[in-house]
Coordinates of C-alpha atoms in Angstrom, one line a residue:
X858 CA -35.6 90.9 101.6
X859 CA -35.8 93.5 104.4
X860 CA -32.1 93.0 105.2
X861 CA -31.1 93.5 101.5
X862 CA -33.1 96.7 101.4
X863 CA -31.4 98.1 104.4
X864 CA -28.0 97.3 103.0
X865 CA -28.8 98.9 99.7
X866 CA -30.1 102.0 101.4
X867 CA -27.0 102.2 103.5
X868 CA -24.6 102.0 100.6
X869 CA -26.4 104.5 98.4
X870 CA -26.7 107.0 101.2
X871 CA -23.0 106.7 102.3
X872 CA -21.7 107.0 98.7
X873 CA -23.7 110.2 98.1
X874 CA -23.2 112.0 101.4
X875 CA -20.0 110.5 102.9
X876 CA -22.0 109.1 105.8
X877 CA -24.7 106.6 106.5
X878 CA -28.1 108.3 107.1
X879 CA -30.7 106.5 109.1
X880 CA -28.3 104.5 111.1
X881 CA -27.5 100.7 111.0
X882 CA -29.9 97.8 111.3
X883 CA -28.4 94.3 111.1
X884 CA -30.3 91.3 112.5
X885 CA -28.7 87.8 112.3
X886 CA -26.7 89.1 109.2
X887 CA -23.9 87.0 107.9
X888 CA -20.5 88.2 109.1
X889 CA -18.9 87.9 105.6
X890 CA -21.6 90.0 104.1
X891 CA -21.1 92.6 106.8
X892 CA -17.4 92.7 106.0
X893 CA -18.2 93.3 102.3
X894 CA -20.6 96.2 103.2
X895 CA -17.9 97.8 105.4
X896 CA -15.3 97.4 102.7
X897 CA -17.5 99.3 100.2
X898 CA -18.5 102.0 102.7
X899 CA -15.0 102.7 104.0
X900 CA -13.1 101.9 100.8
X901 CA -10.7 99.6 102.6
X902 CA -9.2 96.4 101.5
X903 CA -9.8 93.2 103.6
X904 CA -8.2 89.9 103.3
X905 CA -10.5 87.3 104.9
X906 CA -9.4 84.1 106.5
X907 CA -11.2 81.1 105.0
X908 CA -12.5 80.1 108.4
X909 CA -14.2 83.4 109.2
X910 CA -17.9 82.9 109.9
X911 CA -20.5 84.3 112.3
X912 CA -23.7 86.4 112.7
X913 CA -24.1 90.1 113.2
X914 CA -26.7 91.8 115.2
X915 CA -26.2 95.6 115.1
X916 CA -28.7 98.4 115.6
X917 CA -27.9 102.1 115.5
X918 CA -30.3 105.0 115.1
X919 CA -27.6 107.7 114.7
X920 CA -25.9 108.7 111.4
X921 CA -22.5 106.9 111.0
X922 CA -19.5 108.2 109.1
X923 CA -16.7 106.0 107.7
X924 CA -14.3 106.3 110.6
X925 CA -17.0 105.4 113.2
X926 CA -18.2 102.6 111.0
X927 CA -14.7 101.1 111.0
X928 CA -14.4 101.2 114.8
X929 CA -17.9 99.5 115.1
X930 CA -16.6 96.9 112.6
X931 CA -13.6 96.1 114.8
X932 CA -15.9 95.7 117.8
X933 CA -18.1 93.3 115.8
X934 CA -15.1 91.2 114.9
X935 CA -14.0 91.1 118.5
X936 CA -17.4 89.8 119.6
X937 CA -17.1 87.0 117.0
X938 CA -13.5 86.1 118.0
X939 CA -11.7 87.8 115.1
X940 CA -9.5 90.8 114.6
X941 CA -8.2 93.0 111.8
X942 CA -4.5 93.5 111.6
X943 CA -2.8 95.9 109.1
X944 CA -0.6 94.8 106.2
X945 CA 2.3 96.5 104.6
X946 CA 0.3 97.8 101.6
X947 CA -2.3 99.4 103.8
X948 CA -4.9 96.6 103.8
X949 CA -6.3 94.5 106.7
X950 CA -6.2 90.8 107.4
X951 CA -9.4 89.3 109.1
X952 CA -8.0 86.4 111.2
X953 CA -8.8 84.7 114.5
X954 CA -7.9 86.8 117.5
X955 CA -5.3 84.3 118.9
X956 CA -3.4 84.5 115.6
X957 CA -3.8 88.3 115.4
X958 CA -2.0 88.8 118.8
X959 CA 1.1 87.1 117.4
X960 CA 0.8 88.8 114.0
X961 CA 0.3 92.4 115.2
X962 CA 3.1 95.0 114.9
X963 CA 1.1 98.2 115.4
X964 CA 2.1 100.5 118.2
X965 CA -0.1 103.6 117.9
X966 CA -3.4 101.7 117.6
X967 CA -6.6 102.7 119.5
X968 CA -9.9 101.2 120.5
X969 CA -10.5 97.6 119.6
X970 CA -7.5 97.4 117.3
X971 CA -4.8 94.8 118.3
X972 CA -1.4 96.3 119.0
X973 CA 2.0 95.4 120.4
X974 CA 3.7 97.8 122.8
X975 CA 7.0 97.8 124.7
X976 CA 6.9 99.2 128.2
X977 CA 10.3 100.3 129.5
X978 CA 11.0 100.1 133.2
X979 CA 13.3 102.3 135.2
X980 CA 13.2 100.9 138.7
X981 CA 11.1 97.8 139.1
X982 CA 12.1 94.2 138.4
X983 CA 10.5 93.3 135.0
X984 CA 9.8 89.7 135.9
X985 CA 7.9 90.7 139.0
X986 CA 6.0 93.4 137.1
X987 CA 5.0 90.8 134.5
X988 CA 3.5 88.7 137.2
X989 CA 1.1 91.5 138.1
X990 CA 0.4 92.6 134.5
X991 CA -0.5 89.2 133.2
X992 CA -3.7 89.3 135.3
X993 CA -5.0 92.1 133.1
X994 CA -3.8 90.9 129.7
X995 CA -6.5 89.3 127.4
X996 CA -6.4 85.5 127.8
X997 CA -5.5 85.2 124.2
X998 CA -3.0 88.1 124.3
X999 CA 0.8 87.8 124.7
X1000 CA 3.2 89.2 127.2
X1001 CA 7.0 88.7 127.7
X1002 CA 9.8 89.8 130.0
X1003 CA 13.1 88.4 131.1
X1004 CA 15.8 89.2 133.6
X1005 CA 18.4 91.6 132.5
X1006 CA 16.0 93.4 130.1
X1007 CA 14.3 96.4 131.7
X1008 CA 11.2 96.1 129.5
X1009 CA 7.9 94.3 129.1
X1010 CA 6.4 93.4 125.7
X1011 CA 2.5 93.1 125.6
X1012 CA 0.2 92.3 122.6
X1013 CA -3.4 93.1 123.4
X1014 CA -6.3 95.4 122.4
X1015 CA -5.3 99.0 122.3
X1016 CA -7.8 100.1 124.9
X1017 CA -6.5 97.4 127.3
X1018 CA -2.9 98.5 126.7
X1019 CA -3.8 101.9 127.9
X1020 CA -5.0 100.4 131.2
X1021 CA -1.9 98.2 131.5
X1022 CA 0.3 101.3 131.0
X1023 CA -1.3 103.0 133.9
X1024 CA -0.8 99.9 136.1
X1025 CA 2.9 99.7 135.2
X1026 CA 3.3 103.5 135.9
X1027 CA 2.1 102.9 139.5
X1028 CA 4.4 99.9 140.0
X1029 CA 7.6 101.3 138.4
X1030 CA 8.5 103.8 141.1
X1031 CA 11.8 104.4 142.9
X1032 CA 11.7 102.5 146.2
X1033 CA 15.4 102.4 146.6
X1034 CA 17.2 103.0 149.9
X1035 CA 20.6 104.5 150.6
X1036 CA 23.1 103.1 153.0
X1037 CA 26.7 104.3 153.8
X1038 CA 29.5 101.9 154.6
X1039 CA 32.5 103.3 156.4
X1040 CA 35.7 101.6 155.2
X1041 CA 38.7 101.2 157.4
X1042 CA 41.1 99.0 155.5
X1043 CA 40.1 99.3 151.9
X1044 CA 40.1 102.1 149.3
X1045 CA 36.6 103.4 148.5
X1046 CA 37.4 103.3 144.8
X1047 CA 38.7 99.7 145.0
X1048 CA 35.6 98.5 147.0
X1049 CA 33.3 100.2 144.5
X1050 CA 34.9 98.3 141.7
X1051 CA 34.5 95.1 143.7
X1052 CA 30.8 95.8 144.3
X1053 CA 30.2 96.5 140.6
X1054 CA 32.0 93.3 139.6
X1055 CA 29.7 91.3 142.0
X1056 CA 26.7 92.9 140.4
X1057 CA 27.9 92.1 136.9
X1058 CA 28.7 88.5 137.7
X1059 CA 25.3 87.9 139.4
X1060 CA 23.1 89.8 137.1
X1061 CA 22.3 86.8 134.9
X1062 CA 20.9 84.9 137.9
X1063 CA 19.5 87.6 140.2
X1064 CA 18.4 90.8 138.6
X1065 CA 18.3 92.6 142.0
X1066 CA 22.0 92.7 142.1
X1067 CA 22.1 94.8 138.9
X1068 CA 19.9 97.5 140.4
X1069 CA 22.4 98.3 143.1
X1070 CA 24.7 101.4 142.6
X1071 CA 28.0 101.7 144.4
X1072 CA 29.3 105.3 144.8
X1073 CA 32.7 105.9 146.3
X1074 CA 33.3 108.9 148.6
X1075 CA 37.0 109.6 148.6
X1076 CA 37.1 112.3 151.3
X1077 CA 35.7 110.1 154.0
X1078 CA 36.8 106.8 152.4
X1079 CA 33.1 105.6 152.4
X1080 CA 30.9 103.7 150.0
X1081 CA 27.3 104.6 149.3
X1082 CA 25.0 101.7 148.4
X1083 CA 21.7 102.6 146.6
X1084 CA 19.1 100.1 145.6
X1085 CA 16.2 98.0 146.7
X1086 CA 16.1 97.5 150.5
X1087 CA 16.5 93.7 150.3
X1088 CA 19.4 93.9 147.9
X1089 CA 21.3 96.6 149.9
X1090 CA 20.9 94.5 153.0
X1091 CA 22.4 91.6 151.1
X1092 CA 25.4 93.7 150.0
X1093 CA 26.2 95.4 153.3
X1094 CA 27.6 92.4 155.2
X1095 CA 29.6 91.3 152.1
X1096 CA 31.4 94.6 151.9
X1097 CA 32.0 94.8 155.7
X1098 CA 33.5 91.3 155.6
X1099 CA 35.9 92.2 152.7
X1100 CA 37.0 95.4 154.5
X1101 CA 37.7 93.5 157.7
X1102 CA 39.7 90.8 155.9
X1103 CA 41.9 93.4 154.3
X1104 CA 43.1 94.4 157.8
X1105 CA 44.7 91.0 158.2
X1106 CA 46.1 90.8 154.7
X1107 CA 49.9 91.0 154.1
X1108 CA 51.6 94.3 153.4
X1109 CA 52.0 93.5 149.7
X1110 CA 49.5 94.7 147.1
X1111 CA 49.3 94.4 143.3
X1112 CA 47.3 97.1 141.4
X1113 CA 46.8 96.4 137.7
X1114 CA 46.5 99.6 135.8
X1115 CA 43.7 100.1 133.2
X1116 CA 44.8 103.2 131.3
X1117 CA 48.1 104.6 132.6
X1118 CA 51.6 103.3 131.9
X1119 CA 53.3 101.7 134.9
X1120 CA 56.7 103.0 133.8
X1121 CA 55.4 106.6 133.6
X1122 CA 53.4 106.4 136.8
X1123 CA 56.1 104.8 138.9
X1124 CA 58.4 107.9 139.4
X1125 CA 55.4 110.0 140.6
X1126 CA 54.4 107.3 143.2
X1127 CA 57.9 106.9 144.4
X1128 CA 58.4 110.6 144.8
X1129 CA 55.3 110.8 147.0
X1130 CA 55.9 107.7 149.0
X1131 CA 58.1 109.5 151.7
X1132 CA 55.3 112.0 152.5
X1133 CA 52.8 109.2 152.7
X1134 CA 55.0 107.2 155.0
X1135 CA 55.4 110.1 157.5
X1136 CA 53.0 109.7 160.4
X1137 CA 50.0 112.0 160.5
X1138 CA 49.3 114.4 163.4
X1139 CA 46.2 113.5 165.3
X1140 CA 44.1 110.4 164.6
X1141 CA 44.6 107.6 162.1
X1142 CA 48.4 107.5 162.8
X1143 CA 50.4 104.7 161.3
X1144 CA 54.0 103.7 161.7
X1145 CA 56.5 105.5 159.5
X1146 CA 57.7 102.3 157.9
X1147 CA 59.5 102.3 154.6
X1148 CA 57.2 102.1 151.6
X1149 CA 58.5 100.2 148.5
X1150 CA 56.8 100.8 145.2
X1151 CA 57.8 98.9 142.0
X1152 CA 56.2 98.0 138.7
X1153 CA 55.9 94.9 136.5
X1154 CA 56.0 96.1 133.0
X1155 CA 54.7 93.0 131.3
X1156 CA 51.4 93.1 133.2
X1157 CA 51.4 97.0 133.4
X1158 CA 50.9 96.7 137.2
X1159 CA 52.1 98.6 140.3
X1160 CA 53.4 96.6 143.3
X1161 CA 53.1 98.2 146.7
X1162 CA 54.7 97.1 149.9
X1163 CA 53.4 99.1 152.8
X1164 CA 51.0 99.1 155.7
X1165 CA 47.2 98.9 155.1
X1166 CA 46.7 102.6 155.7
X1167 CA 49.6 103.6 153.4
X1168 CA 48.3 101.1 150.8
X1169 CA 44.9 102.8 151.0
X1170 CA 46.3 106.2 150.3
X1171 CA 48.5 105.0 147.5
X1172 CA 45.7 103.1 145.8
X1173 CA 43.4 106.1 146.0
X1174 CA 46.2 108.1 144.3
X1175 CA 46.6 105.5 141.6
X1176 CA 42.8 105.4 140.9
X1177 CA 42.9 109.2 140.6
X1178 CA 45.7 109.1 138.0
X1179 CA 44.7 105.9 136.2
X1180 CA 42.0 107.5 134.0
X1181 CA 41.5 107.3 130.3
X1182 CA 43.2 110.1 128.4
X1183 CA 41.5 111.8 125.5
X1184 CA 43.1 111.9 122.0
X1185 CA 43.5 114.9 119.8
X1186 CA 43.3 114.8 116.0
X1187 CA 45.4 117.6 114.6
X1188 CA 44.7 118.6 111.0
X1189 CA 46.8 121.2 109.2
X1190 CA 46.0 123.0 106.0
X1191 CA 49.0 124.6 104.1
X1192 CA 48.1 126.8 101.2
X1193 CA 50.7 128.4 98.9
X1194 CA 49.7 130.4 95.9
X1195 CA 52.5 132.0 93.8
X1196 CA 52.8 133.8 90.5
X1197 CA 56.2 134.6 88.9
X1198 CA 56.6 136.6 85.7
X1199 CA 59.8 137.6 83.8
X1200 CA 60.6 139.6 80.7
X1201 CA 63.9 140.4 79.0
X1202 CA 65.0 142.1 75.8
X1203 CA 68.6 142.9 74.7
X1204 CA 70.7 143.6 71.6
X1205 CA 74.5 142.8 71.5
X1206 CA 76.8 143.7 68.6
X1207 CA 80.4 143.7 67.6
X1208 CA 81.9 145.7 64.7
X1209 CA 85.6 146.0 63.7
X1210 CA 87.3 147.1 60.5
X1211 CA 90.2 145.4 58.6
X1212 CA 93.8 146.4 58.5
X1213 CA 93.3 149.4 56.2
X1214 CA 89.8 150.2 57.3
X1215 CA 89.0 153.3 59.2
X1216 CA 86.0 151.6 61.0
X1217 CA 86.8 151.6 64.8
X1218 CA 86.3 148.5 67.0
X1219 CA 83.0 148.8 68.9
X1220 CA 81.2 146.2 70.9
X1221 CA 78.1 146.0 73.3
X1222 CA 78.2 143.0 75.6
X1223 CA 76.0 142.7 78.8
X1224 CA 76.4 140.6 81.8
X1225 CA 72.7 139.8 82.2
X1226 CA 72.3 138.2 78.7
X1227 CA 73.4 135.1 76.9
X1228 CA 75.1 134.1 74.7
X1229 CA 78.4 136.0 74.9
X1230 CA 78.7 138.0 71.6
X1231 CA 82.5 138.1 71.7
X1232 CA 82.9 134.4 72.1
X1233 CA 80.3 133.5 69.5
X1234 CA 81.6 136.0 66.9
X1235 CA 85.3 135.1 67.5
X1236 CA 84.6 131.4 67.1
X1237 CA 82.7 131.9 63.9
X1238 CA 85.3 134.3 62.3
X1239 CA 88.3 132.1 63.2
X1240 CA 86.5 129.1 61.9
X1241 CA 85.7 130.8 58.6
X1242 CA 89.2 132.2 58.2
X1243 CA 91.1 129.0 59.1
X1244 CA 92.5 126.7 56.3
X1245 CA 94.9 123.8 56.0
X1246 CA 97.9 126.1 56.5
X1247 CA 96.6 127.5 59.8
X1248 CA 99.1 127.5 62.6
X1249 CA 98.6 125.4 65.7
X1250 CA 98.2 128.6 67.8
X1251 CA 95.3 129.7 65.7
X1252 CA 93.7 126.2 66.0
X1253 CA 94.1 126.2 69.8
X1254 CA 92.6 129.7 70.0
X1255 CA 89.7 128.7 67.7
X1256 CA 89.0 125.7 70.0
X1257 CA 89.0 127.8 73.1
X1258 CA 86.6 130.3 71.6
X1259 CA 84.3 127.6 70.3
X1260 CA 84.2 126.0 73.7
X1261 CA 83.4 129.4 75.3
X1262 CA 80.7 130.1 72.7
X1263 CA 79.0 126.7 73.3
X1264 CA 79.1 127.3 77.1
X1265 CA 77.4 130.6 76.7
X1266 CA 74.8 129.1 74.3
X1267 CA 73.7 126.8 77.1
X1268 CA 72.5 129.7 79.2
X1269 CA 70.1 130.9 76.5
X1270 CA 66.5 131.4 77.7
X1271 CA 63.7 132.4 75.2
X1272 CA 64.5 133.6 71.7
X1273 CA 68.0 134.3 70.4
X1274 CA 68.6 135.5 66.8
X1275 CA 72.1 136.5 65.6
X1276 CA 74.6 136.7 62.7
X1277 CA 78.3 137.1 62.4
X1278 CA 80.9 137.2 59.6
X1279 CA 83.8 139.0 57.9
X1280 CA 83.8 141.7 55.3
X1281 CA 85.9 141.9 52.1
X1282 CA 88.3 144.3 53.7
X1283 CA 89.0 142.0 56.6
X1284 CA 86.5 143.6 59.0
X1285 CA 84.3 141.6 61.3
X1286 CA 80.7 142.1 62.5
X1287 CA 78.2 140.2 64.7
X1288 CA 74.8 140.9 66.2
X1289 CA 72.6 138.9 68.7
X1290 CA 68.9 139.7 69.7
X1291 CA 67.7 138.0 72.8
X1292 CA 64.0 138.1 73.9
X1293 CA 62.2 136.2 76.8
X1294 CA 58.7 136.3 78.4
X1295 CA 57.9 133.8 81.1
X1296 CA 54.9 133.3 83.5
X1297 CA 54.8 130.6 86.2
X1298 CA 51.8 130.0 88.4
X1299 CA 51.5 127.5 91.2
X1300 CA 48.9 126.5 93.8
X1301 CA 50.1 124.1 96.4
X1302 CA 47.7 122.6 99.0
X1303 CA 48.9 120.2 101.7
X1304 CA 46.8 118.7 104.5
X1305 CA 48.9 116.7 106.9
X1306 CA 47.0 115.3 109.9
X1307 CA 48.0 113.2 112.9
X1308 CA 46.3 111.8 116.1
X1309 CA 47.9 111.5 119.5
X1310 CA 47.1 111.2 123.1
X1311 CA 46.7 114.2 125.4
X1312 CA 50.1 115.6 126.4
X1313 CA 52.0 113.1 124.1
X1314 CA 54.3 114.4 121.3
X1315 CA 53.6 113.3 117.8
X1316 CA 55.6 113.7 114.5
X1317 CA 54.5 113.3 110.9
X1318 CA 57.0 113.4 107.9
X1319 CA 56.2 112.9 104.2
X1320 CA 59.0 113.6 101.8
X1321 CA 62.5 112.5 100.8
X1322 CA 66.0 112.4 102.2
X1323 CA 68.4 114.3 100.0
X1324 CA 72.3 114.2 100.3
X1325 CA 73.9 117.5 101.4
X1326 CA 77.7 117.9 101.2
X1327 CA 79.2 118.8 104.6
X1328 CA 82.9 118.6 103.7
X1329 CA 85.5 117.7 101.1
X1330 CA 89.2 116.8 101.6
X1331 CA 92.1 115.7 99.5
X1332 CA 95.0 113.5 100.4
X1333 CA 98.7 114.3 99.9
X1334 CA 99.5 115.3 96.3
X1335 CA 95.8 115.8 95.7
X1336 CA 95.3 112.1 95.9
X1337 CA 92.4 110.0 97.3
X1338 CA 89.7 112.8 97.4
X1339 CA 86.7 112.1 99.6
X1340 CA 83.5 113.9 100.4
X1341 CA 81.3 113.7 103.5
X1342 CA 77.6 114.1 103.2
X1343 CA 74.5 114.3 105.5
X1344 CA 70.9 113.4 104.8
X1345 CA 68.3 116.1 105.1
X1346 CA 64.5 115.6 105.2
X1347 CA 62.7 117.5 102.5
X1348 CA 58.9 117.5 102.3
X1349 CA 56.1 118.2 104.8
X1350 CA 56.7 117.8 108.5
X1351 CA 54.3 118.3 111.4
X1352 CA 55.3 118.0 115.1
X1353 CA 52.7 118.7 117.8
X1354 CA 52.2 118.3 121.5
X1355 CA 48.5 118.9 122.5
X1356 CA 47.2 119.6 126.0
X1357 CA 43.5 119.6 126.7
X1358 CA 42.5 122.3 129.2
X1359 CA 39.3 123.3 131.0
X1360 CA 36.2 123.8 128.7
X1361 CA 37.6 121.6 125.9
X1362 CA 40.3 124.3 125.1
X1363 CA 43.4 122.8 123.5
X1364 CA 46.9 124.2 124.0
X1365 CA 49.1 123.2 121.1
X1366 CA 52.8 123.4 120.8
X1367 CA 53.4 123.0 117.1
X1368 CA 56.2 123.0 114.6
X1369 CA 55.2 123.0 110.9
X1370 CA 57.7 122.8 108.0
X1371 CA 57.3 122.6 104.2
X1372 CA 60.6 122.2 102.2
X1373 CA 61.5 121.4 98.7
X1374 CA 64.4 121.2 96.3
X1375 CA 64.8 124.4 94.2
X1376 CA 67.6 123.2 92.0
X1377 CA 71.4 123.3 91.8
X1378 CA 73.4 126.4 92.6
X1379 CA 74.7 126.5 89.1
X1380 CA 74.4 124.4 86.0
X1381 CA 77.9 123.0 86.5
X1382 CA 77.5 122.4 90.3
X1383 CA 76.1 119.4 92.2
X1384 CA 75.3 121.5 95.3
X1385 CA 71.5 122.0 95.8
X1386 CA 69.4 124.9 96.9
X1387 CA 66.4 124.0 99.1
X1388 CA 63.2 126.1 99.8
X1389 CA 62.1 126.0 103.4
X1390 CA 59.0 127.4 105.2
X1391 CA 59.1 126.7 108.9
X1392 CA 56.7 127.8 111.7
X1393 CA 57.1 127.0 115.4
X1394 CA 54.6 128.4 117.9
X1395 CA 52.2 127.7 120.8
X1396 CA 48.5 128.5 120.5
X1397 CA 45.2 128.0 122.3
X1398 CA 42.2 126.9 120.3
X1399 CA 38.8 125.4 121.0
X1400 CA 37.7 121.9 120.1
X1401 CA 36.9 121.6 116.4
X1402 CA 37.7 125.3 115.6
X1403 CA 40.0 126.4 112.8
X1404 CA 42.8 128.9 113.6
X1405 CA 45.4 130.5 111.4
X1406 CA 48.9 129.9 112.6
X1407 CA 50.5 132.5 110.4
X1408 CA 51.5 133.2 106.8
X1409 CA 53.5 135.2 104.4
X1410 CA 52.4 137.6 101.8
X1411 CA 55.4 138.6 99.6
X1412 CA 55.8 140.7 96.5
X1413 CA 59.2 141.0 94.7
X1414 CA 59.9 143.1 91.6
X1415 CA 63.3 143.3 90.1
X1416 CA 64.4 145.4 87.1
X1417 CA 67.9 145.0 85.7
X1418 CA 69.1 147.3 82.9
X1419 CA 72.5 147.3 81.1
X1420 CA 73.1 150.0 78.5
X1421 CA 75.6 152.1 76.7
X1422 CA 75.8 155.6 78.2
X1423 CA 73.8 158.2 76.2
X1424 CA 73.0 155.9 73.3
X1425 CA 71.0 153.6 75.6
X1426 CA 68.9 156.5 76.9
X1427 CA 67.6 157.5 73.4
X1428 CA 63.8 156.9 73.1
X1429 CA 63.0 153.8 71.0
X1430 CA 66.4 153.7 69.3
X1431 CA 68.1 153.2 72.7
X1432 CA 66.7 149.6 72.8
X1433 CA 69.4 148.7 70.3
X1434 CA 72.1 149.8 72.8
X1435 CA 70.7 148.2 76.0
X1436 CA 69.6 145.0 77.6
X1437 CA 66.7 145.0 80.1
X1438 CA 65.3 142.3 82.3
X1439 CA 62.2 142.5 84.5
X1440 CA 60.9 139.9 87.0
X1441 CA 57.9 140.0 89.3
X1442 CA 56.8 137.4 91.9
X1443 CA 53.8 137.2 94.2
X1444 CA 53.7 134.6 97.0
X1445 CA 50.8 134.0 99.4
X1446 CA 51.4 131.4 102.1
X1447 CA 48.9 130.6 104.9
X1448 CA 48.9 127.8 107.5
X1449 CA 45.6 126.8 109.2
X1450 CA 45.1 124.3 112.0
X1451 CA 42.0 122.4 113.3
X1452 CA 42.3 120.2 116.4
X1453 CA 39.5 117.8 117.3
X1454 CA 39.1 116.0 120.7
X1455 CA 38.4 112.3 120.4
X1456 CA 37.2 111.0 123.8
X1457 CA 35.2 107.8 123.0
X1458 CA 35.3 104.9 120.6
X1459 CA 32.3 106.5 118.9
X1460 CA 34.3 109.7 118.3
X1461 CA 37.2 107.7 116.9
X1462 CA 34.9 105.7 114.6
X1463 CA 33.3 108.8 113.3
X1464 CA 36.7 110.4 112.4
X1465 CA 37.9 107.1 110.8
X1466 CA 34.7 106.7 108.7
X1467 CA 35.1 110.3 107.4
X1468 CA 38.8 109.8 106.3
X1469 CA 38.0 106.2 105.1
X1470 CA 35.1 107.5 103.0
X1471 CA 37.2 110.3 101.5
X1472 CA 40.0 107.9 100.3
X1473 CA 37.5 105.3 99.1
X1474 CA 35.6 107.9 97.0
X1475 CA 38.9 109.3 95.6
X1476 CA 39.8 105.8 94.4
X1477 CA 36.4 105.4 92.8
X1478 CA 36.8 108.7 91.0
X1479 CA 40.2 107.7 89.8
X1480 CA 38.8 104.4 88.5
X1481 CA 41.8 102.5 89.9
X1482 CA 41.9 98.8 90.2
X1483 CA 43.3 99.0 93.6
X1484 CA 40.5 99.2 96.1
X1485 CA 40.8 100.1 99.8
X1486 CA 37.6 98.1 100.5
X1487 CA 39.1 95.0 98.9
X1488 CA 42.4 95.5 100.8
X1489 CA 40.5 95.8 104.1
X1490 CA 38.5 92.7 103.4
X1491 CA 41.4 90.5 102.1
X1492 CA 44.2 91.6 104.5
X1493 CA 42.4 92.8 107.7
X1494 CA 39.4 90.6 107.3
X1495 CA 36.7 93.3 107.8
X1496 CA 34.4 95.2 105.4
X1497 CA 33.8 98.9 105.3
X1498 CA 30.4 98.3 106.9
X1499 CA 32.0 96.6 109.8
X1500 CA 34.3 99.5 110.2

């Protein structure tokens, strides 16, 4: 009864004042009942293992808030061999402590909470450090480490993890030593590669090999070894023995290239072989024997026949040149905005009297209008006046005029209204009104892009090959005519040679061309007119920056007026005695460029994912059945996620 009174007082006091007044007083209380009290007081959810049982003896004379009560609760569980581990939904599981160590995933816990923490090591051997740390880990806690992984994983109470962290900090210090090996018969770069290869092959069995660093010093042809004293002492005799054995090796050496091309590198090495073969003045002289350098294309290797000293110099030179070259992605943006407007208005007429008429012959005909008033009127008049008794000459003349009239009709643009005929006295008349208003707007955007190695030319062409006549010839008596043609590229062309300079500055030698077919020279001709915009220049630009290569802002306005003198100048009425054409065009052309340096596979992957995503999204917007993702999976065998 006394215990129940204390519990009731505690719950009422905490609910009203957010803390427990009068302290805590539990004597041989049931553990499960204590868990229920804490759940009500802290408003937390507990999932209790069926096997949880025990007694609670807890006395406190101070006021206790919810946070302090929960920490006391964790200590009570620890005394009874249990622990509380958090769940995904914010609750806690009350389980035996040995199971809690395996189940815990918390990292930022404190106090008597169980947590799992990863301690990363910089210098010390993780297996050896684990042997020391295990002495401080709770007997039911967990700890793990393996060779090749510079880390230790420990599951324990949070307060104990803090102590373990301080112990590891004192152990994980840099105790490495540095030793210099003077090489006589081997290139420092070559020996450094050998040392790294030994470390890599033995790292699975002995982690101490992995902690050794080999640094070549080219100027003195020496090798610096840095690592644990025991490991460095193990390496030292191996390297000295390899260097000594190279002195007795034959004069033939094969160097397999990693990045450079053997065909490209060979001329440079051959050009320098004479200076390398000449004896030095002073120490380290060697005989001026002939040096033979060749290459094996299939293996991308360089073959050297020379003395050991000469080989060493040549190999050092090869290592200096055999470095990975960066790539450059060149993206061009070509924008052309044009607006062409045209207007024309003209009146043509013909008037002639008959045989006895006093009406004079008058006509207004202009070169800048169609159709031809004389041809059209003549064809119509002769056709109307012809009958079955017409002579052959009249028929021929009528046919010629009709043909001329039809040809001129083909050149009509816009509106053409006319009339023609004969009068009763034999006179003829004709009139044609021609009117046109046109407006053409265009907005052309092209974005060619290409990737190439540093200092390597690249070329990009998208378009067509059109036939261009280069000559025509006829045989004797105008027989066997033949024509010679040539094919010309029409479209978008991009040629570029990038050169990466100091500070990621890029020197670009670039040629950009945009061409198109304008149309035939005339309606009756097969010869074509092509539009061409070409730009060839050399610029300097920073990595990822956008630069304008150049452009064209052009405005053309043309006014053509044909009129009858005096009459055509009369205000308003003069429009009937003139033909006027106006045309206006505005052209804005700009070419922008953006080069991006791609040094690593991660850079290349980022660029590829950007372009891949753009094309894939474009296909989805177009709702096409052809999917780039499906093509990659079916043909290449990879998905977009693997890309």
